[in-house]
Amino acid sequence: MSVLSVVLPAYNEELMIAKTCRVLREVLKDAGISYELVLVDDGSADHTWKEIQKAGKNDTHILGIHFSRNFGKEAAVFAGLAHARGDVIAVMDCDLQHPPQVLPEMYRLWEEGYQVIEGVKKSRGKESFFHKECVGFFYGIMSRATGVDMQNASDFKMMDRQVVESILSMPERNMFFRATSSWVGYKTTSVKFEVQEREAGESKWSSWSLIKYAFTNIVAFTTAPLQFVTVGGAVCFVLSLVLIIYSLIQYFTGHAVEGYTTIVIVMLLIGSAMMLSLGIIGYYIAKIYEEVKRRPRYIIAKIVRGGQEASDTVRQDKSRRQEFL
Ligand code: UDP
Ligand code: MG
């Protein structure tokens, strides 16, 4: 019989772990699906790890992974995927904002032969205006870069083992899971779901961390900003041609050039355009530097199954330096 693994990244979610496990257990049992829950504690500062251990006591369905520090959600998802043993693997937030009731529906679609089942938001839930605008801008760029409509995409999805292996085999450290899972292809369908209110705890995303996240992922997934630099350069060049011709005409017709203001403006404009461009290029170089260091995406401090330490099952994210040598 097929087993469904549910990967749940958790960062400071002590209030949600017990409830999420209970709800998932009920939903999956009712639907008659054999399952395992892979709870990844992303270096939480609260009692999340204790809660995971408590939930997993005497329950071999629960695998708990404890990071040595906070590595971010993407890393937690990745570690979860690497350790999941199911034939089909679902990823969802552990704050119950992704309704577990949708899992059986996704599972049926998988049984019908779909390999990627994307969860698509019906609406975005309650968000502040600024937040909405930021998110909208980010997804606009991402949608164009990936050719997939990302506006209502989420990290809630179910994937066949084969798809997960493809994702795991990708060597880059900086991975944008949401876009990668559509990049790999395979037979895909989607299921709509309503984003739920967070019941307890708080969102880990401030507007600032969202902006940082957006930049990192844009750079991780597309080189479009580098083309902005080229286009900006071309525009500047055309404008300077106009100005050069104008200045030459002025010179040869004997008009004195009263150019102080113009020169200052032009110099400042071009100067800032150059610095901006250098900044963009620099950002890519920084990311390349991070990638070639081949640091692992995550470090696992502990792993438990059914309350027992299971260090033999650890799949540390081994660096693949040799590929570069
Ligand atoms: N999360 C994580 N590591 C982080 C930040 C968040 O594993 O550094 C997890 C978090 O525990 C939750 C999911 O990612 O299960 C989504 O986070 P959150 O609910 O804060 O985001 P939102 O739903 O507000 O977008
Ligand atoms: Mg949430």
Coordinates of N, CA, C and O in Angstrom, one line a residue, residues 1 14 19 54 61 75 87 121 144 147 149 157 179 183 200 214 249 268 280 290 312 317:
M1 N 0.8 -1.2 0.0 CA 0.0 0.0 0.0 C 0.9 1.3 0.0 O 1.9 1.3 0.6
E14 N 5.4 26.3 18.7 CA 5.1 25.4 19.8 C 3.6 25.3 20.1 O 3.1 24.2 20.5
K19 N -1.7 20.3 17.9 CA -3.0 20.4 17.2 C -2.9 20.0 15.7 O -3.7 19.2 15.2
K54 N 7.3 15.2 21.9 CA 6.1 14.8 22.7 C 5.1 14.2 21.7 O 4.5 13.1 22.0
H61 N 4.7 7.0 13.3 CA 4.3 7.8 12.1 C 5.0 9.1 12.0 O 5.0 9.8 11.0
A75 N 15.1 25.5 3.3 CA 16.0 24.5 3.8 C 15.2 23.4 4.6 O 15.5 22.2 4.4
D87 N 5.7 7.2 -0.9 CA 5.6 7.1 -2.4 C 5.2 8.4 -3.0 O 5.3 8.7 -4.1
K121 N -4.2 29.2 -4.1 CA -5.0 30.0 -3.2 C -6.2 30.5 -3.9 O -6.1 31.1 -5.0
R144 N 6.6 36.2 -14.7 CA 7.2 36.5 -16.0 C 8.4 35.6 -16.2 O 8.7 35.1 -17.3
G147 N 7.3 31.9 -16.4 CA 6.3 31.6 -17.4 C 5.1 30.8 -16.7 O 4.3 30.2 -17.4
D149 N 2.0 31.1 -13.8 CA 1.3 32.1 -13.0 C 1.5 31.8 -11.5 O 1.1 30.8 -11.0
K157 N 1.7 21.6 -1.6 CA 1.6 20.8 -2.8 C 1.9 19.4 -2.5 O 2.5 19.0 -1.5
A179 N 8.8 27.7 -7.2 CA 9.0 27.8 -8.6 C 9.7 26.6 -9.2 O 9.4 26.1 -10.3
W183 N 9.1 24.1 -12.3 CA 10.2 24.1 -13.3 C 10.5 22.6 -13.7 O 10.8 22.4 -14.9
A200 N -2.8 30.3 16.1 CA -2.0 30.7 17.2 C -0.6 31.0 16.7 O -0.2 30.6 15.6
A214 N 12.2 38.2 -1.5 CA 11.9 38.4 -2.9 C 13.1 38.6 -3.7 O 13.3 37.9 -4.7
I249 N 26.5 70.8 -32.5 CA 25.8 71.9 -33.3 C 26.0 73.2 -32.6 O 26.4 74.2 -33.2
L268 N 25.4 63.3 -12.6 CA 24.8 62.6 -11.4 C 23.9 61.4 -11.9 O 23.9 60.4 -11.3
I280 N 23.5 45.7 -8.8 CA 22.8 44.5 -9.3 C 23.8 43.4 -9.6 O 23.6 42.2 -9.2
E290 N 28.3 32.5 -2.9 CA 27.6 31.6 -2.0 C 27.5 30.2 -2.5 O 27.6 29.2 -1.8
D312 N 20.9 7.1 12.5 CA 21.4 6.3 11.3 C 20.6 6.7 10.1 O 21.1 6.5 8.9
D317 N 22.9 17.2 4.3 CA 23.1 17.7 3.0 C 24.5 17.8 2.6 O 25.2 18.7 2.9

